[in-house]
Amino acid sequence: MLRKIRIALGIIFWTLITAMFLDFTGTLHHWLGWMAKIQFVPAVLALNVAVVAALIVLTLIAGRVYCSVICPMGVYQDIVSHLSAMRRKKKKRFSYHKPHTVLRWVMLGLFVVTILAGLTAIASLIAPYSAYGRMVQNLGAPVVLYVNNLLASAAEHYDSYAFYEREVWLRSIPVFCVAVVTAIIITVLAWRGGRIYCNTICPVGTLLGALSRFSWFRPVIDTDKCINCGSCARRCKSSCIDAVNHTIDLSRCVACMDCIDECSKDAISFTRSPRPVKASAGDKTPGVDTGRRTFMIAGAAAAGTAVMRGAGKTVDGGLAAIEDKELPARSTRLVPAGAVGIRHFSQHCTACQLCVSQCPEGILRPSAELNSFMQPKMEFDRGYCRPECTACSDVCPAGSIRPISWEEKSSIQIGHAVWIAKNCIVNTDGVECGNCARHCLVGAIRMVPSDPNNPDSRRIPVVDENRCIGCGACENLCPARPFSAIYVEGHEIHKTV
């Protein structure tokens, strides 16, 4: 029964979280956003003490339930492992092996150090939730969009508007490659060895594994009933059951209950055990209380982490082909309103790309720059940041983009517009324009005579930097090609105008 409950809850969590990353309508996050906010790493980076405390208490009560139910990467590995067992027609295909203790703690140490150093983008390479989000966003979202466009095309023949077409494009080739490599590695490891990633690479698995040694409820082997058949060990996808010595390495056990379901003699039960937790061979130093040492290191690591912390437009009016826009070389990158500033954004963002999937204008895309690799940045070649849209701040689970209202967003200055005279068609083509001023949402651009001594001369734009909020409408709607005559330069720290 416990196994069935675990499977049901795991499938529900995995399905809904995956659907949230694939949803391009911005609808699901209103109901499912809390599922992203209870993921361990985003909760730590957001300094969400209540969630972190709840997950720790859950682990101390029932072991690594988080890994087998809540974490989408964990459930994904179980699905792959199950498919592998069906393909091979062999459920009992695992065997006990000693833990890779040194590797696990080295990976956790590197993870904590990179976060404390502000290199969250690098740390997110091995963080389970963000790695899974990138896999879904880069590999799954294009498929969903293609299917949606096929349905929209079919519905159009019946005068139905139940679906609408969305452009499918590759936001970042380097990040796409990272997602592909991650998906291949995770899938191969799960196909061949079950929970290898969770118990060798994943920093969350190592941290919660250290805590699960002290869990109140745990799988326990009754030596009086056990007949030493070894079925439980061969079924354990964490390879943590030593059937010979009747011990279970609780630091690697993910509380999947497979062993309980497998045992025909009811020799394994999930219960409170008065006996001390036995460390696995090779995981104990003589004369040292390994359990207490592990708990103290894990607690310090968690506390330290929490505290320190494609293709462009192709037609003009549907008639004439026009040249694609080139992105400007900004000296300071743009991050969304609510991010406070670049430093705050970089230190908290897990690069899960949930905000990228939810952005209705397509202005958020993963960065390919080394100092912000995989983290979202803003570009205005496909649209601009509308003041009435707060989708990214609504869905961010890590606190890198804080929740803001429409009214607050209209007064937050994330950058300011800069006019480039040599690109403006008023100067290059000798024509009147004023497109930037007409579409400025806050009236920060006004047109003045190009010749101060001649009021009738062609007019050029002048930007009031104190009024501009950096929405990018002027840059997006500028007719100059390939570079806009006006672009937005980012601010290190956002201001209120």
PDB file of N, CA and C in Angstrom, residues 33 36-48 120 129-130 306 309 338 344-355 375 392-403:
ATOM      1  N   GLY A  33       1.997  26.869  -9.172  1.00  0.00           N
ATOM      2  CA  GLY A  33       3.247  27.550  -8.854  1.00  0.00           C
ATOM      3  C   GLY A  33       3.858  27.110  -7.541  1.00  0.00           C
ATOM      4  N   ALA A  36       6.682  24.422  -7.620  1.00  0.00           N
ATOM      5  CA  ALA A  36       8.053  24.850  -7.885  1.00  0.00           C
ATOM      6  C   ALA A  36       8.679  25.459  -6.636  1.00  0.00           C
ATOM      7  N   LYS A  37       7.884  26.107  -5.817  1.00  0.00           N
ATOM      8  CA  LYS A  37       8.410  26.795  -4.645  1.00  0.00           C
ATOM      9  C   LYS A  37       8.746  25.850  -3.496  1.00  0.00           C
ATOM     10  N   ILE A  38       8.263  24.599  -3.551  1.00  0.00           N
ATOM     11  CA  ILE A  38       8.617  23.651  -2.496  1.00  0.00           C
ATOM     12  C   ILE A  38       9.786  22.760  -2.902  1.00  0.00           C
ATOM     13  N   GLN A  39      10.401  23.035  -4.056  1.00  0.00           N
ATOM     14  CA  GLN A  39      11.622  22.321  -4.422  1.00  0.00           C
ATOM     15  C   GLN A  39      12.770  22.820  -3.538  1.00  0.00           C
ATOM     16  N   PHE A  40      13.670  21.935  -3.160  1.00  0.00           N
ATOM     17  CA  PHE A  40      14.628  22.228  -2.093  1.00  0.00           C
ATOM     18  C   PHE A  40      15.567  23.388  -2.438  1.00  0.00           C
ATOM     19  N   VAL A  41      16.270  23.310  -3.566  1.00  0.00           N
ATOM     20  CA  VAL A  41      17.250  24.354  -3.890  1.00  0.00           C
ATOM     21  C   VAL A  41      16.587  25.717  -4.092  1.00  0.00           C
ATOM     22  N   PRO A  42      15.496  25.830  -4.866  1.00  0.00           N
ATOM     23  CA  PRO A  42      14.833  27.140  -4.969  1.00  0.00           C
ATOM     24  C   PRO A  42      14.383  27.682  -3.623  1.00  0.00           C
ATOM     25  N   ALA A  43      13.915  26.806  -2.727  1.00  0.00           N
ATOM     26  CA  ALA A  43      13.470  27.254  -1.405  1.00  0.00           C
ATOM     27  C   ALA A  43      14.641  27.784  -0.588  1.00  0.00           C
ATOM     28  N   VAL A  44      15.808  27.143  -0.695  1.00  0.00           N
ATOM     29  CA  VAL A  44      16.995  27.613   0.025  1.00  0.00           C
ATOM     30  C   VAL A  44      17.442  28.968  -0.509  1.00  0.00           C
ATOM     31  N   LEU A  45      17.507  29.108  -1.839  1.00  0.00           N
ATOM     32  CA  LEU A  45      17.950  30.367  -2.432  1.00  0.00           C
ATOM     33  C   LEU A  45      16.965  31.502  -2.174  1.00  0.00           C
ATOM     34  N   ALA A  46      15.680  31.156  -2.059  1.00  0.00           N
ATOM     35  CA  ALA A  46      14.662  32.170  -1.760  1.00  0.00           C
ATOM     36  C   ALA A  46      14.583  32.477  -0.275  1.00  0.00           C
ATOM     37  N   LEU A  47      15.427  31.796   0.519  1.00  0.00           N
ATOM     38  CA  LEU A  47      15.399  31.934   1.976  1.00  0.00           C
ATOM     39  C   LEU A  47      14.008  31.659   2.530  1.00  0.00           C
ATOM     40  N   ASN A  48      13.360  30.675   1.926  1.00  0.00           N
ATOM     41  CA  ASN A  48      12.028  30.280   2.365  1.00  0.00           C
ATOM     42  C   ASN A  48      12.178  29.300   3.519  1.00  0.00           C
ATOM     43  N   THR A 120      25.951  30.855  -9.020  1.00  0.00           N
ATOM     44  CA  THR A 120      24.766  30.005  -8.992  1.00  0.00           C
ATOM     45  C   THR A 120      24.520  29.331 -10.326  1.00  0.00           C
ATOM     46  N   TYR A 129      16.263  20.082  -9.675  1.00  0.00           N
ATOM     47  CA  TYR A 129      15.062  20.758 -10.181  1.00  0.00           C
ATOM     48  C   TYR A 129      15.383  21.612 -11.402  1.00  0.00           C
ATOM     49  N   SER A 130      16.439  22.413 -11.335  1.00  0.00           N
ATOM     50  CA  SER A 130      16.774  23.286 -12.460  1.00  0.00           C
ATOM     51  C   SER A 130      17.236  22.481 -13.663  1.00  0.00           C
ATOM     52  N   ALA A 306      21.947  29.039   2.792  1.00  0.00           N
ATOM     53  CA  ALA A 306      20.753  29.867   2.926  1.00  0.00           C
ATOM     54  C   ALA A 306      21.102  31.298   3.290  1.00  0.00           C
ATOM     55  N   ARG A 309      24.369  33.282   0.832  1.00  0.00           N
ATOM     56  CA  ARG A 309      23.913  33.464  -0.551  1.00  0.00           C
ATOM     57  C   ARG A 309      24.349  34.404  -1.721  1.00  0.00           C
ATOM     58  N   GLY A 338      11.668  43.412 -10.670  1.00  0.00           N
ATOM     59  CA  GLY A 338      11.469  42.500  -9.551  1.00  0.00           C
ATOM     60  C   GLY A 338      12.751  41.775  -9.182  1.00  0.00           C
ATOM     61  N   HIS A 344      21.735  40.447  -7.219  1.00  0.00           N
ATOM     62  CA  HIS A 344      20.690  39.675  -6.541  1.00  0.00           C
ATOM     63  C   HIS A 344      20.135  38.604  -7.457  1.00  0.00           C
ATOM     64  N   PHE A 345      19.897  38.955  -8.700  1.00  0.00           N
ATOM     65  CA  PHE A 345      19.344  38.009  -9.663  1.00  0.00           C
ATOM     66  C   PHE A 345      20.300  36.832  -9.883  1.00  0.00           C
ATOM     67  N   SER A 346      21.581  37.120 -10.060  1.00  0.00           N
ATOM     68  CA  SER A 346      22.566  36.077 -10.337  1.00  0.00           C
ATOM     69  C   SER A 346      22.746  35.134  -9.162  1.00  0.00           C
ATOM     70  N   GLN A 347      22.680  35.648  -7.948  1.00  0.00           N
ATOM     71  CA  GLN A 347      22.920  34.834  -6.765  1.00  0.00           C
ATOM     72  C   GLN A 347      21.746  33.923  -6.428  1.00  0.00           C
ATOM     73  N   HIS A 348      20.557  34.260  -6.876  1.00  0.00           N
ATOM     74  CA  HIS A 348      19.384  33.472  -6.512  1.00  0.00           C
ATOM     75  C   HIS A 348      18.824  32.628  -7.651  1.00  0.00           C
ATOM     76  N   CYS A 349      19.104  32.989  -8.877  1.00  0.00           N
ATOM     77  CA  CYS A 349      18.506  32.277 -10.004  1.00  0.00           C
ATOM     78  C   CYS A 349      19.085  30.876 -10.146  1.00  0.00           C
ATOM     79  N   THR A 350      18.221  29.868 -10.268  1.00  0.00           N
ATOM     80  CA  THR A 350      18.650  28.477 -10.434  1.00  0.00           C
ATOM     81  C   THR A 350      18.715  28.067 -11.895  1.00  0.00           C
ATOM     82  N   ALA A 351      18.412  28.983 -12.806  1.00  0.00           N
ATOM     83  CA  ALA A 351      18.437  28.695 -14.246  1.00  0.00           C
ATOM     84  C   ALA A 351      17.494  27.551 -14.607  1.00  0.00           C
ATOM     85  N   CYS A 352      16.367  27.462 -13.904  1.00  0.00           N
ATOM     86  CA  CYS A 352      15.391  26.405 -14.226  1.00  0.00           C
ATOM     87  C   CYS A 352      14.608  26.750 -15.494  1.00  0.00           C
ATOM     88  N   GLN A 353      14.579  28.036 -15.841  1.00  0.00           N
ATOM     89  CA  GLN A 353      13.951  28.533 -17.066  1.00  0.00           C
ATOM     90  C   GLN A 353      12.427  28.438 -17.051  1.00  0.00           C
ATOM     91  N   LEU A 354      11.853  28.385 -15.863  1.00  0.00           N
ATOM     92  CA  LEU A 354      10.398  28.426 -15.771  1.00  0.00           C
ATOM     93  C   LEU A 354       9.875  29.776 -16.244  1.00  0.00           C
ATOM     94  N   CYS A 355      10.592  30.850 -15.922  1.00  0.00           N
ATOM     95  CA  CYS A 355      10.170  32.182 -16.378  1.00  0.00           C
ATOM     96  C   CYS A 355      10.270  32.297 -17.890  1.00  0.00           C
ATOM     97  N   GLN A 375      21.256  31.442 -17.210  1.00  0.00           N
ATOM     98  CA  GLN A 375      20.289  32.294 -16.528  1.00  0.00           C
ATOM     99  C   GLN A 375      19.576  33.193 -17.541  1.00  0.00           C
ATOM    100  N   CYS A 392       6.840  36.517 -15.128  1.00  0.00           N
ATOM    101  CA  CYS A 392       8.119  35.991 -14.626  1.00  0.00           C
ATOM    102  C   CYS A 392       8.222  36.126 -13.111  1.00  0.00           C
ATOM    103  N   SER A 393       7.767  37.255 -12.569  1.00  0.00           N
ATOM    104  CA  SER A 393       7.839  37.438 -11.117  1.00  0.00           C
ATOM    105  C   SER A 393       6.825  36.556 -10.394  1.00  0.00           C
ATOM    106  N   ASP A 394       5.752  36.209 -11.076  1.00  0.00           N
ATOM    107  CA  ASP A 394       4.734  35.350 -10.456  1.00  0.00           C
ATOM    108  C   ASP A 394       5.217  33.910 -10.304  1.00  0.00           C
ATOM    109  N   VAL A 395       6.027  33.433 -11.256  1.00  0.00           N
ATOM    110  CA  VAL A 395       6.380  32.010 -11.264  1.00  0.00           C
ATOM    111  C   VAL A 395       7.731  31.712 -10.637  1.00  0.00           C
ATOM    112  N   CYS A 396       8.600  32.697 -10.447  1.00  0.00           N
ATOM    113  CA  CYS A 396       9.957  32.432  -9.965  1.00  0.00           C
ATOM    114  C   CYS A 396       9.923  31.798  -8.577  1.00  0.00           C
ATOM    115  N   PRO A 397      10.463  30.590  -8.422  1.00  0.00           N
ATOM    116  CA  PRO A 397      10.411  29.911  -7.123  1.00  0.00           C
ATOM    117  C   PRO A 397      11.591  30.213  -6.219  1.00  0.00           C
ATOM    118  N   ALA A 398      12.649  30.825  -6.765  1.00  0.00           N
ATOM    119  CA  ALA A 398      13.882  31.006  -6.004  1.00  0.00           C
ATOM    120  C   ALA A 398      14.061  32.412  -5.451  1.00  0.00           C
ATOM    121  N   GLY A 399      13.113  33.315  -5.718  1.00  0.00           N
ATOM    122  CA  GLY A 399      13.228  34.675  -5.217  1.00  0.00           C
ATOM    123  C   GLY A 399      14.163  35.548  -6.012  1.00  0.00           C
ATOM    124  N   SER A 400      14.664  35.062  -7.157  1.00  0.00           N
ATOM    125  CA  SER A 400      15.529  35.900  -7.986  1.00  0.00           C
ATOM    126  C   SER A 400      14.736  37.020  -8.638  1.00  0.00           C
ATOM    127  N   ILE A 401      13.455  36.761  -8.929  1.00  0.00           N
ATOM    128  CA  ILE A 401      12.533  37.802  -9.404  1.00  0.00           C
ATOM    129  C   ILE A 401      11.410  37.877  -8.377  1.00  0.00           C
ATOM    130  N   ARG A 402      11.397  38.912  -7.607  1.00  0.00           N
ATOM    131  CA  ARG A 402      10.422  39.033  -6.530  1.00  0.00           C
ATOM    132  C   ARG A 402       9.040  39.389  -7.077  1.00  0.00           C
ATOM    133  N   PRO A 403       7.992  38.938  -6.415  1.00  0.00           N
ATOM    134  CA  PRO A 403       6.629  39.264  -6.869  1.00  0.00           C
ATOM    135  C   PRO A 403       6.383  40.768  -6.831  1.00  0.00           C
TER     136      PRO A 403
END
